[in-house]
CSV table of C-alpha atoms in Angstrom, one decimal:
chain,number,residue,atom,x,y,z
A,1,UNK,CA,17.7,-14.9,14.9
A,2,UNK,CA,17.1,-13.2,11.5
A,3,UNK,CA,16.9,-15.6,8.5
A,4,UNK,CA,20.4,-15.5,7.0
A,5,UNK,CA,21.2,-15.2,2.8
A,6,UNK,CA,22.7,-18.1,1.5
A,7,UNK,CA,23.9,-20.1,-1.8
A,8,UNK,CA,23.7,-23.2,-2.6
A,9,UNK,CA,27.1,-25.2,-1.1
A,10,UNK,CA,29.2,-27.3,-4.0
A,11,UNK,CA,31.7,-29.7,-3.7
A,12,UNK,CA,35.4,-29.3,-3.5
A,13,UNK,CA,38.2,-32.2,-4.1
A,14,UNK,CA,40.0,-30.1,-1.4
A,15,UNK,CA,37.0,-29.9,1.8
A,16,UNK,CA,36.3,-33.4,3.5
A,17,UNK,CA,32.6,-33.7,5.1
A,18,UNK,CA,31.6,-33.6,8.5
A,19,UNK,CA,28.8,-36.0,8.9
A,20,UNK,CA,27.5,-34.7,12.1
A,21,UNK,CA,24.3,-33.1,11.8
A,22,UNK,CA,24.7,-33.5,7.8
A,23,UNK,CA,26.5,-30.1,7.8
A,24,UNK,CA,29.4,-30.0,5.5
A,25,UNK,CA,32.2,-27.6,6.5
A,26,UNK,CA,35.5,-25.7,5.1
A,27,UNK,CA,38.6,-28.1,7.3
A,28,UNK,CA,41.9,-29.4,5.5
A,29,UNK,CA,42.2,-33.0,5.1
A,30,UNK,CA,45.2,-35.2,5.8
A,31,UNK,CA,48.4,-33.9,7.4
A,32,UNK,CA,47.7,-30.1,7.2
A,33,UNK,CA,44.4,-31.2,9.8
A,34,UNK,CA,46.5,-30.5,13.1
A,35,UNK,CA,48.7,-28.2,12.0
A,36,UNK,CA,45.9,-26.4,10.8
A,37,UNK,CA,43.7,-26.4,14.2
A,38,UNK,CA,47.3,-25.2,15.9
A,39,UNK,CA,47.6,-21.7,13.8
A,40,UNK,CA,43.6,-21.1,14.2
A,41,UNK,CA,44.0,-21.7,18.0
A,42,UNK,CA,47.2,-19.3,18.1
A,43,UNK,CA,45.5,-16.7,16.2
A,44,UNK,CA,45.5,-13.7,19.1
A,45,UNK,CA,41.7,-12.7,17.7
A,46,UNK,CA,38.3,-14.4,18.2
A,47,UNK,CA,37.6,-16.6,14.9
A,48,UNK,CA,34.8,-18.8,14.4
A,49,UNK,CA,33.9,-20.7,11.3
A,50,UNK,CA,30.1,-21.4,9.7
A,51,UNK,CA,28.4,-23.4,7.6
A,52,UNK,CA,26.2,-21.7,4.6
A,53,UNK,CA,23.5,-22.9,7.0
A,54,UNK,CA,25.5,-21.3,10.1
A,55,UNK,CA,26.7,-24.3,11.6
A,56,UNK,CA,30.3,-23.3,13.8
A,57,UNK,CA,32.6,-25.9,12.0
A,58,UNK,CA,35.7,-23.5,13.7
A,59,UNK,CA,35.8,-22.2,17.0
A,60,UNK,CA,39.2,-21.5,18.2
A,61,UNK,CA,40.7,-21.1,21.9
A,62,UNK,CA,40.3,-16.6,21.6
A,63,UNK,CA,36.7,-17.7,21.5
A,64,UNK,CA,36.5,-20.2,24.2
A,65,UNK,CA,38.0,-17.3,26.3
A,66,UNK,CA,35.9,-14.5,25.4
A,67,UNK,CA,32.9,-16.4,25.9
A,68,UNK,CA,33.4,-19.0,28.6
A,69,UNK,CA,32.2,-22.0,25.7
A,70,UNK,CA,34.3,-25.4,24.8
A,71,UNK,CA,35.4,-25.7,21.2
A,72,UNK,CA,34.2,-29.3,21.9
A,73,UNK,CA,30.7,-28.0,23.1
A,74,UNK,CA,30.1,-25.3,20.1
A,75,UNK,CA,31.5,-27.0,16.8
A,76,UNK,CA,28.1,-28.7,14.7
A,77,UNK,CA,25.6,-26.5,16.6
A,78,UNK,CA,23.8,-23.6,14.8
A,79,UNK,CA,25.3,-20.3,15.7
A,80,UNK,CA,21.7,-18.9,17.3
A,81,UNK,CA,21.7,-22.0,19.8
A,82,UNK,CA,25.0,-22.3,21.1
A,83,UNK,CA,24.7,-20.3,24.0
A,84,UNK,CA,25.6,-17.0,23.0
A,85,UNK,CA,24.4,-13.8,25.2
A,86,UNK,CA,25.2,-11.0,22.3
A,87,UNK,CA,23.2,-8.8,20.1
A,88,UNK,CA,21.9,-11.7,17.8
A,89,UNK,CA,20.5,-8.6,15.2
A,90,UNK,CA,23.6,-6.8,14.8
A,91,UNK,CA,25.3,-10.2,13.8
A,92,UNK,CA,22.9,-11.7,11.8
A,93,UNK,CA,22.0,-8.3,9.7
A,94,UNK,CA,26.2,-8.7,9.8
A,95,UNK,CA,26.4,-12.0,8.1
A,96,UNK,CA,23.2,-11.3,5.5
A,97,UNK,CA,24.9,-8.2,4.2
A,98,UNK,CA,28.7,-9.9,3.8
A,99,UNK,CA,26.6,-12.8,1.5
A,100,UNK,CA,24.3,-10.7,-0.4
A,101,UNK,CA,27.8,-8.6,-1.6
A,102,UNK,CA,29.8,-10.8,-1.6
A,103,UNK,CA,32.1,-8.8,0.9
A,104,UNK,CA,34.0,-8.1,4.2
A,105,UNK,CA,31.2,-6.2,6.7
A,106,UNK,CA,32.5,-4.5,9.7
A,107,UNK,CA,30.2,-4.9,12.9
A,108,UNK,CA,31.5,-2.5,16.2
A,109,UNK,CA,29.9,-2.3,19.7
A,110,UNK,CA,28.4,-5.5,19.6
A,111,UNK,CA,27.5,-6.1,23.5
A,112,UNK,CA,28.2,-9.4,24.7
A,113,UNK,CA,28.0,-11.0,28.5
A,114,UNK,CA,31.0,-12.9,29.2
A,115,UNK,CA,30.2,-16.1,31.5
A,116,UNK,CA,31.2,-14.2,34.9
A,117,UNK,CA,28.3,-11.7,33.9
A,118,UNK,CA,30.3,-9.0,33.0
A,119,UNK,CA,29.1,-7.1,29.9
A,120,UNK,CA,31.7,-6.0,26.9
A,121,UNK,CA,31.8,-4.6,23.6
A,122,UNK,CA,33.1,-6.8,20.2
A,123,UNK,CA,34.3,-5.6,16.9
A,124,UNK,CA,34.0,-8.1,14.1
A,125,UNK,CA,34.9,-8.6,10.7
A,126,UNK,CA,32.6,-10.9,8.9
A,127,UNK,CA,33.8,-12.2,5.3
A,128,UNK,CA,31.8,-14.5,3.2
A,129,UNK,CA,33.7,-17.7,2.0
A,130,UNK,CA,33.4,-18.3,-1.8
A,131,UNK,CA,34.4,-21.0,-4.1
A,132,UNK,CA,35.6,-20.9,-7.6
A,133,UNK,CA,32.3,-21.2,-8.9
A,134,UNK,CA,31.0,-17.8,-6.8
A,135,UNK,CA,28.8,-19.7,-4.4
A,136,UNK,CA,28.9,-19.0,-0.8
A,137,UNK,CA,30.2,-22.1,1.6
A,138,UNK,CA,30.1,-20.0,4.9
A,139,UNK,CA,31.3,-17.5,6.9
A,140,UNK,CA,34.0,-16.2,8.9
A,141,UNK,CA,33.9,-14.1,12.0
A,142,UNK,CA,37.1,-12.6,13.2
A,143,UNK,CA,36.9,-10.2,16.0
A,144,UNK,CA,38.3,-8.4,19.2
A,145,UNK,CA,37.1,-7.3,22.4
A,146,UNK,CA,37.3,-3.5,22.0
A,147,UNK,CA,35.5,-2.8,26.1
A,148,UNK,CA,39.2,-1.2,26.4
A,149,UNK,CA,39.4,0.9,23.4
A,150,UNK,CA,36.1,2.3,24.1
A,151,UNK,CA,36.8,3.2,27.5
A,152,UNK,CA,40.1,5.1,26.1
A,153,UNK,CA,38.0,7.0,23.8
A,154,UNK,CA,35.4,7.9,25.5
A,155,UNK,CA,37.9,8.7,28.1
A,156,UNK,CA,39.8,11.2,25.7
A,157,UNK,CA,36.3,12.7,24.0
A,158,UNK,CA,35.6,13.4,28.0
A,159,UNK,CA,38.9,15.0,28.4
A,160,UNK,CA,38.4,17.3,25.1
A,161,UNK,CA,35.3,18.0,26.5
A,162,UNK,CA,36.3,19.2,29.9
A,163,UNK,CA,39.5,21.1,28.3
A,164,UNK,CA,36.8,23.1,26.2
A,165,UNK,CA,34.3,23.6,29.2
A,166,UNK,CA,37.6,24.6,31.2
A,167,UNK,CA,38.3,27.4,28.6
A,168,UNK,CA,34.4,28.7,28.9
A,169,UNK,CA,34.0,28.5,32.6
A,170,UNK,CA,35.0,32.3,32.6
A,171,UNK,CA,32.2,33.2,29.7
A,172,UNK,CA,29.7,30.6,31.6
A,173,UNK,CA,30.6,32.3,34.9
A,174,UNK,CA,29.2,35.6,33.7
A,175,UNK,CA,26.6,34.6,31.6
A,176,UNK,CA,25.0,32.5,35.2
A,177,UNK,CA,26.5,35.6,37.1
A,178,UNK,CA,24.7,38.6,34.6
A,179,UNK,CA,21.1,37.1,35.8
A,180,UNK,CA,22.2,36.2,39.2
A,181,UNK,CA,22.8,40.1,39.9
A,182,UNK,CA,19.4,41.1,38.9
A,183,UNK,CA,17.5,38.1,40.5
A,184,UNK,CA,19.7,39.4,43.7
A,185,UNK,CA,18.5,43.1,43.4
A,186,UNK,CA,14.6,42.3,42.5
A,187,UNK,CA,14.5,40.3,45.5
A,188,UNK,CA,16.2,43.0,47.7
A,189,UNK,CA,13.4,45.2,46.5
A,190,UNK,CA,11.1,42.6,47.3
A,191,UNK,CA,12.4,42.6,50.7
A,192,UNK,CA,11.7,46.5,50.8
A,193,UNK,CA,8.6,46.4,49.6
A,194,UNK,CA,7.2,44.1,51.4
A,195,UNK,CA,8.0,46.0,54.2
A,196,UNK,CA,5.9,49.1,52.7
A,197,UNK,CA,3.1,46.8,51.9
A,198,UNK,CA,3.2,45.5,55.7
A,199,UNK,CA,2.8,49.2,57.4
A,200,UNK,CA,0.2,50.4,55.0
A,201,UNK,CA,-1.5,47.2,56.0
A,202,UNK,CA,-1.4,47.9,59.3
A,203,UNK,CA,-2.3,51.6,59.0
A,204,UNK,CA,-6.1,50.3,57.2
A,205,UNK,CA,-5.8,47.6,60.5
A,206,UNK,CA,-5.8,50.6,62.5
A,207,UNK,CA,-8.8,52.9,60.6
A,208,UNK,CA,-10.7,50.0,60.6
A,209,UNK,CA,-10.3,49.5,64.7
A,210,UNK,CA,-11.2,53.2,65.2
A,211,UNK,CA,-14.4,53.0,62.9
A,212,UNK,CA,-15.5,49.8,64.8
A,213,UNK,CA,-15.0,51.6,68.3
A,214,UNK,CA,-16.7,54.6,66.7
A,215,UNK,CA,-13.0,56.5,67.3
A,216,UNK,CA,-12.5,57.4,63.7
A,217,UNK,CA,-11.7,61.0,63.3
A,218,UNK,CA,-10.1,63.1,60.1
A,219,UNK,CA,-7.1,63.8,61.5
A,220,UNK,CA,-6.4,59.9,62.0
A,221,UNK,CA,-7.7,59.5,58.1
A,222,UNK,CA,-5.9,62.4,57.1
A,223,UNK,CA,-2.4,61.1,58.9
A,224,UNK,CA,-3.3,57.4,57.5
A,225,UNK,CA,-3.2,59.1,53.6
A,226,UNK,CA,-0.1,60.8,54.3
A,227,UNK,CA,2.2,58.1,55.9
A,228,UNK,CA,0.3,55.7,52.5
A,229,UNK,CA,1.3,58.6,50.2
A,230,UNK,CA,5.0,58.6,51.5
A,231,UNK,CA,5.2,54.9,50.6
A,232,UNK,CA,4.6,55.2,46.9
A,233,UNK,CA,1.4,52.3,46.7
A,234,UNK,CA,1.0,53.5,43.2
A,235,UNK,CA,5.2,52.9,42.5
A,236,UNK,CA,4.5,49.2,43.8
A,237,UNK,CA,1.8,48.1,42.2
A,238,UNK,CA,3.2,49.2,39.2
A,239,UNK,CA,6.8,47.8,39.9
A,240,UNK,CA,6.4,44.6,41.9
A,241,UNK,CA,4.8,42.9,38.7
A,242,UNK,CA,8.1,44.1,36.4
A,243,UNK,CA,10.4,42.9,38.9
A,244,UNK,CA,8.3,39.4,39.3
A,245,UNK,CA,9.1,39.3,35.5
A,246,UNK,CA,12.3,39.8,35.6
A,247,UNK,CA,13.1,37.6,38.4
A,248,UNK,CA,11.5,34.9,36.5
A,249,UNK,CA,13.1,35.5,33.5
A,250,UNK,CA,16.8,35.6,35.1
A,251,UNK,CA,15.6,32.0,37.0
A,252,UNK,CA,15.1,30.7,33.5
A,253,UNK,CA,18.4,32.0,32.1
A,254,UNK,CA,19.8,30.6,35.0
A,255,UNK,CA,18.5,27.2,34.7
A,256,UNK,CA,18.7,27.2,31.1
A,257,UNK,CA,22.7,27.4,31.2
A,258,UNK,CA,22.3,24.7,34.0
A,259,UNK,CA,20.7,22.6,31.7
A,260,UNK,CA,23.1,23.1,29.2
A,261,UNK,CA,26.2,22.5,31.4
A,262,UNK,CA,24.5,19.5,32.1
A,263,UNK,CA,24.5,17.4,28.7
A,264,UNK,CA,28.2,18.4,28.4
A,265,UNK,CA,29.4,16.7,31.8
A,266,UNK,CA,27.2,13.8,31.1
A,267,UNK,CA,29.6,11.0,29.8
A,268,UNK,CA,28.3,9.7,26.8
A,269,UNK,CA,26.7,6.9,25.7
A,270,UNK,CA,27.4,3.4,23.9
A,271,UNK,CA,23.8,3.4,22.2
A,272,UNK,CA,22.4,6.0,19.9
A,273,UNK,CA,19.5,8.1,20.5
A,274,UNK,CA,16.4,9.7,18.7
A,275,UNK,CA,17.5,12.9,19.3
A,276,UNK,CA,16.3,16.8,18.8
A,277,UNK,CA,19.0,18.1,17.4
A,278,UNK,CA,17.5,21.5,16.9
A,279,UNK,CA,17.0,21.4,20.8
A,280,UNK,CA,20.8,20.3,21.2
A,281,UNK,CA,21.8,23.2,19.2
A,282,UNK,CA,19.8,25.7,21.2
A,283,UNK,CA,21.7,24.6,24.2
A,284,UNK,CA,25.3,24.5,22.7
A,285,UNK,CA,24.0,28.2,21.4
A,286,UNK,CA,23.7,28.6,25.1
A,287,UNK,CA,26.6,27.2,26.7
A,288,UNK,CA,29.0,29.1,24.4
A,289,UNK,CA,27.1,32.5,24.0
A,290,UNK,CA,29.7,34.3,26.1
A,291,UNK,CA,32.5,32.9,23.5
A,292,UNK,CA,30.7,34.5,20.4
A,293,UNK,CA,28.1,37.3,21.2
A,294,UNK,CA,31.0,40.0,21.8
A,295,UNK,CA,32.7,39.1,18.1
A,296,UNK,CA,29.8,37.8,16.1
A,297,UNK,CA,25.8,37.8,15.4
A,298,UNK,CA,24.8,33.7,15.6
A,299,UNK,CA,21.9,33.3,13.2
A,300,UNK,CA,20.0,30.0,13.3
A,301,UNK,CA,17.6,28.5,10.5
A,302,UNK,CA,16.7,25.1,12.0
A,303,UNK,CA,14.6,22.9,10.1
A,304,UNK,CA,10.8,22.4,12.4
A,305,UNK,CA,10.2,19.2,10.2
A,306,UNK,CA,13.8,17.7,10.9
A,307,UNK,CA,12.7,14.5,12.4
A,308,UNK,CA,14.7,12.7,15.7
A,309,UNK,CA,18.0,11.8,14.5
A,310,UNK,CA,19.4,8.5,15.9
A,311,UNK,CA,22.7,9.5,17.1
A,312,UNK,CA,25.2,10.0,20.4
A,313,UNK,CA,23.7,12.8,21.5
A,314,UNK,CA,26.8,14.0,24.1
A,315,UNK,CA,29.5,13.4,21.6
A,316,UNK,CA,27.1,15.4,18.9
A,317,UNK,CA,26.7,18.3,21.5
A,318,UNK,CA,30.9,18.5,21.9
A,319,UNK,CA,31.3,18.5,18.2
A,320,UNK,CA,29.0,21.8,17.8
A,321,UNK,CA,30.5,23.1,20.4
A,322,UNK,CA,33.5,22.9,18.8
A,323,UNK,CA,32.2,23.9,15.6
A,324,UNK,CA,30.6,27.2,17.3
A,325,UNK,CA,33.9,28.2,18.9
A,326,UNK,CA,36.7,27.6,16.3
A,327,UNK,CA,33.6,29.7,14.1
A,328,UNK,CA,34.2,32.7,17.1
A,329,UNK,CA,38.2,32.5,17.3
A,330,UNK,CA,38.2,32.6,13.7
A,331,UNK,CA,36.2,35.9,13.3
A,332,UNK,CA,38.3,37.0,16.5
A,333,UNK,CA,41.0,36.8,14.6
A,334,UNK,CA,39.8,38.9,11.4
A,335,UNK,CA,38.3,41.7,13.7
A,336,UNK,CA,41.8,42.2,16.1
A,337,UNK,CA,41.3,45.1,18.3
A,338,UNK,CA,38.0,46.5,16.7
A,339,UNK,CA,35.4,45.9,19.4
A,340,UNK,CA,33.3,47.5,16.9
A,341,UNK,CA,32.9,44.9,14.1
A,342,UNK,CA,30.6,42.0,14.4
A,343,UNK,CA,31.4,39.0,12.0
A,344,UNK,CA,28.3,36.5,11.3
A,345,UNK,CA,27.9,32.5,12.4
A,346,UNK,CA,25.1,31.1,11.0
A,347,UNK,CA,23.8,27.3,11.5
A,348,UNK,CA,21.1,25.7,9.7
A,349,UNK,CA,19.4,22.4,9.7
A,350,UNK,CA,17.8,20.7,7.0
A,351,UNK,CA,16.9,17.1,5.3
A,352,UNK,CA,18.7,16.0,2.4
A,353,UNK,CA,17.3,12.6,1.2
A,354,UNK,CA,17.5,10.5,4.1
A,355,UNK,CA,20.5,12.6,5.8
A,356,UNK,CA,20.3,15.5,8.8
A,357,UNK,CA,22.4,17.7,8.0
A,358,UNK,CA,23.7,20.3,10.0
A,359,UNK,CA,26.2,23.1,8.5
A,360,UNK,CA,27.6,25.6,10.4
A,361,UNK,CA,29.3,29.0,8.9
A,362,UNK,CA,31.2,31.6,9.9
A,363,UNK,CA,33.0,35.0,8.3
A,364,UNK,CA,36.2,34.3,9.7
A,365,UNK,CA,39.5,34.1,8.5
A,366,UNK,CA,39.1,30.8,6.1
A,367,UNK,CA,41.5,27.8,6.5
A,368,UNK,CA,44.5,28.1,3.8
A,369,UNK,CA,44.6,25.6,1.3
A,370,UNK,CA,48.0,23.9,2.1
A,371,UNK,CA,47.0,23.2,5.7
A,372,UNK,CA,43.4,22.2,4.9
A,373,UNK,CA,44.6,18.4,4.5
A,374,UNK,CA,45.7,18.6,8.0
A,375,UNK,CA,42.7,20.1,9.8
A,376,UNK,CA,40.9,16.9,11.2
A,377,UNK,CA,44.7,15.1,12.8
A,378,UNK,CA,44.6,14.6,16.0
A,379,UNK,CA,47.3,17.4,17.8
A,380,UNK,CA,47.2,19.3,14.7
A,381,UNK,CA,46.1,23.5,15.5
A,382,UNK,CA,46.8,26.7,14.5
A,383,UNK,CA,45.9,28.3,17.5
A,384,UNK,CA,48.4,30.2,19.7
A,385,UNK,CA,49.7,28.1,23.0
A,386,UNK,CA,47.6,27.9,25.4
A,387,UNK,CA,44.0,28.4,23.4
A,388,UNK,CA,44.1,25.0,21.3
A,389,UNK,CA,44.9,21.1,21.8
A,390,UNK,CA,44.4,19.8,18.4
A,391,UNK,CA,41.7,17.5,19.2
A,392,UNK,CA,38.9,19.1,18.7
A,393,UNK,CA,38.7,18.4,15.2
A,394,UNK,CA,39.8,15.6,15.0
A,395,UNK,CA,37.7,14.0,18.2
A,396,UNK,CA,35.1,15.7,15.8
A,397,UNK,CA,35.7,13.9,13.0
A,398,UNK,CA,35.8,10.3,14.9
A,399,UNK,CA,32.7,10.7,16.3
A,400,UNK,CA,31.1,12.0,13.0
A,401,UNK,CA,32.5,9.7,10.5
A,402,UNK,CA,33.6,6.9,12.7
A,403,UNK,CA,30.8,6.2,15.7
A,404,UNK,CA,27.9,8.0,13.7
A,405,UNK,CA,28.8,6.4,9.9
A,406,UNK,CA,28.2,9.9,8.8
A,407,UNK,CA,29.8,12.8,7.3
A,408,UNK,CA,31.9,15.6,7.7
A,409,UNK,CA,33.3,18.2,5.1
A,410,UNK,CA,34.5,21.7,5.2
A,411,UNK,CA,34.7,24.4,2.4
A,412,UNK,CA,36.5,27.4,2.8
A,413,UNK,CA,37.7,30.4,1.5
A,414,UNK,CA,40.8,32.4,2.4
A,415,UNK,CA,39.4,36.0,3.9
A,416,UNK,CA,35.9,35.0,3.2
A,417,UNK,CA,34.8,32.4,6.0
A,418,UNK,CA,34.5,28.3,6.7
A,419,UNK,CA,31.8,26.2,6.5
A,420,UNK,CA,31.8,22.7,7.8
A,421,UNK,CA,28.7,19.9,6.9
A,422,UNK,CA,27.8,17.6,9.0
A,423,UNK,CA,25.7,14.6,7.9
A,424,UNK,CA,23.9,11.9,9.5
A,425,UNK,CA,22.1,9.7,8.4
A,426,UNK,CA,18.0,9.5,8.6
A,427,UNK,CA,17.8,5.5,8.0
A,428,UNK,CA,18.8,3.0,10.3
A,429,UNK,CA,17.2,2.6,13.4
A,430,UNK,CA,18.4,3.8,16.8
A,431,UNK,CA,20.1,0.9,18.7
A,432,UNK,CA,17.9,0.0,21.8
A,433,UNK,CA,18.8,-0.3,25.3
A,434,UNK,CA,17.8,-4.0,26.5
């Protein structure tokens, strides 16, 4: 385990000393010693108690049953060998930051394996514990098992997601079925003109049988040319290769919005990822294209030099997508029945110090000012019934600022358009999968 930052420990008239192991640790003396180990052991979270050399002098009965180890058997070991299966970084880096400021640090989706083998996720608090004289006597952890609450939202951001794929399944239905038709009719042609290619085949069989039996005459020559002319070679040769194209082309449109579908039924996942996020645009550009091309041009500027971003790559696909739509009903809305006016969404990538930031723009209608405070709660919409949940937004701001530790902000203007930044940061490392 990571070295950990510590003070020197001082006295205090009011801690007693545990000789074992020559650790000394934060426990009431006298009376107040049982009652004392009664309210830790009722405490409904997980609480344990170091050292400032990360001895566990408290270890109450929320933490025997989360991890399947005695009080009896943990108190005077160090932390890193009692036993623990749990992502020992996250922790320590956990306890070195709460000592170096001299604060509370939160640590979420710590994975730990419970003694039956099954793996689950931990949220802690971990608050350094100071003396008078402002030097560090240890550490408490106080934590939960959050497995559940994860489950929940994951469980919601897959609902949101499916609600929004729901309302484009007509758009994504004629975007796969535009292709489809013309793949459909090449390959008809295909059919016919192999057919064409067949016979005049067999008509050169057939000269080259009579010149070998020295039957050949003009008028077999001559009716060979005509029934070749009537078939158009020169018309095939040329089209055959176009269509080829074409078909191709329609194949790749096809599997492109396959592809696309794809990352948006995926679940999710509980580690971040380096992650293309040019590329991730480019497909959410895709999924959604029937939702904006017939109100709006979408312009892209995307950053070549934007380096892998570590982040949740599903849950950063659903909040674009959410980001490109509410950009379309909102220019929707300013153009009303003329088919004839194009608004403009523009998204661009770019690196700001160590941030990725991602801002995406539209001409729409703008956001009033006295509803702008309300934008990102949950069940909050403007949208008629029918075409809007309220969660988008707000599932969008969760998994920016929330899961991602980034950033989200909007700026609007009232007839002129919205813009909403997104920023994530560059710097910490990508959790691994073990």
């Amino acid at each position: 385990m990571q070295k950990l930052v510590t003070k020197p420990e001082v006295s205090d008239e009011r801690l007693a000393d545990k000789t074992d192991n020559h650790q000394k640790v934060i426990m009431p003396v006298g009376n107040g010693h049982k009652e004392f180990n009664r309210l830790i052991s009722s405490l409904p979270a997980i609480l344990i108690g170091l050292s400032n050399e990360d001895t566990i002098v408290l270890w109450n009965s929320k933490a025997e049953e989360a991890f399947g180890i005695k009080q009896i058997d943990a108190l005077g070991l160090p932390l890193s060998q009692c036993g623990l299966d749990w992502d020992w970084d996250k922790i320590a880096i956990g306890i070195n930051e709460s000592r170096t400021v001299c604060q509370p640090t939160r640590v979420d989706d710590i994975r730990f394996q419970r003694s039956d083998g099954e793996e689950r996720y931990l949220g802690m608090t971990i608050n350094p514990v100071e003396n008078d004289g402002d030097c560090i006597l240890g550490s408490t952890i106080i934590g939960a098992d959050i497995t559940d609450r994860i489950k929940l939202e994951t469980q919601l951001q897959q609902s949101q997601k499916m609600e929004a794929i729901g309302q484009l399944a007509a758009g994504i239905a004629h975007e796969i079925n535009t292709p489809t038709q013309f793949v459909g009719d090449n390959t008809r042609f295909f059919q016919d003109a192999y057919e064409d290619l067949i016979q005049i085949i067999r008509e050169y069989e057939n000269l080259i049988d009579k010149a070998k039996s020295e039957s050949l005459t003009r008028e077999l020559i001559a009716g060979a040319e005509k029934r070749i002319e009537d078939m158009d070679l020169e018309y095939l040769e040329a089209e055959i290769p176009v269509a080829i194209q074409h078909t191709l082309k329609g194949v790749s449109r096809i599997t492109k919005i396959v592809q696309a579908m794809k990352i948006f039924s995926h679940p999710g996942m509980i580690i971040k990822e380096p992650t293309d996020i040019n590329g991730e645009i480019e497909k959410t550009i895709t999924i959604t294209r029937n939702e904006w091309k017939y109100v709006a041009r979408l312009e892209t500027d995307l950053d070549a030099n934007l380096p892998p971003v570590p982040c949740f790559r599903a849950e950063l696909n659903q909040v674009i997508l959410n980001m490109i739509v509410n950009a379309a009903h909102a220019i929707a809305e300013v153009n009303g029945e003329n088919d004839s006016q194009q608004g403009i969404i523009r998204i661009r990538t770019y690196c700001e110090d160590n941030w990725a930031k991602i801002r995406i723009s539209d001409t729409g209608a703008g956001i009033p000012q006295n509803i702008r405070h309300k934008i990102f709660d949950l069940f909050f919409t403007t949208k008629g019934p029918g075409k809007g949940s309220g969660q988008g937004l707000a599932i969008s701001h969760s998994v920016i600022v929330e899961k991602h530790k980034g950033t989200l902000d909007v700026e609007s203007r009232e007839g002129k358009g919205t813009t909403f930044i997104i920023g994530l940061p560059l710097g910490a490392e990508p959790d691994e999968d073990e």
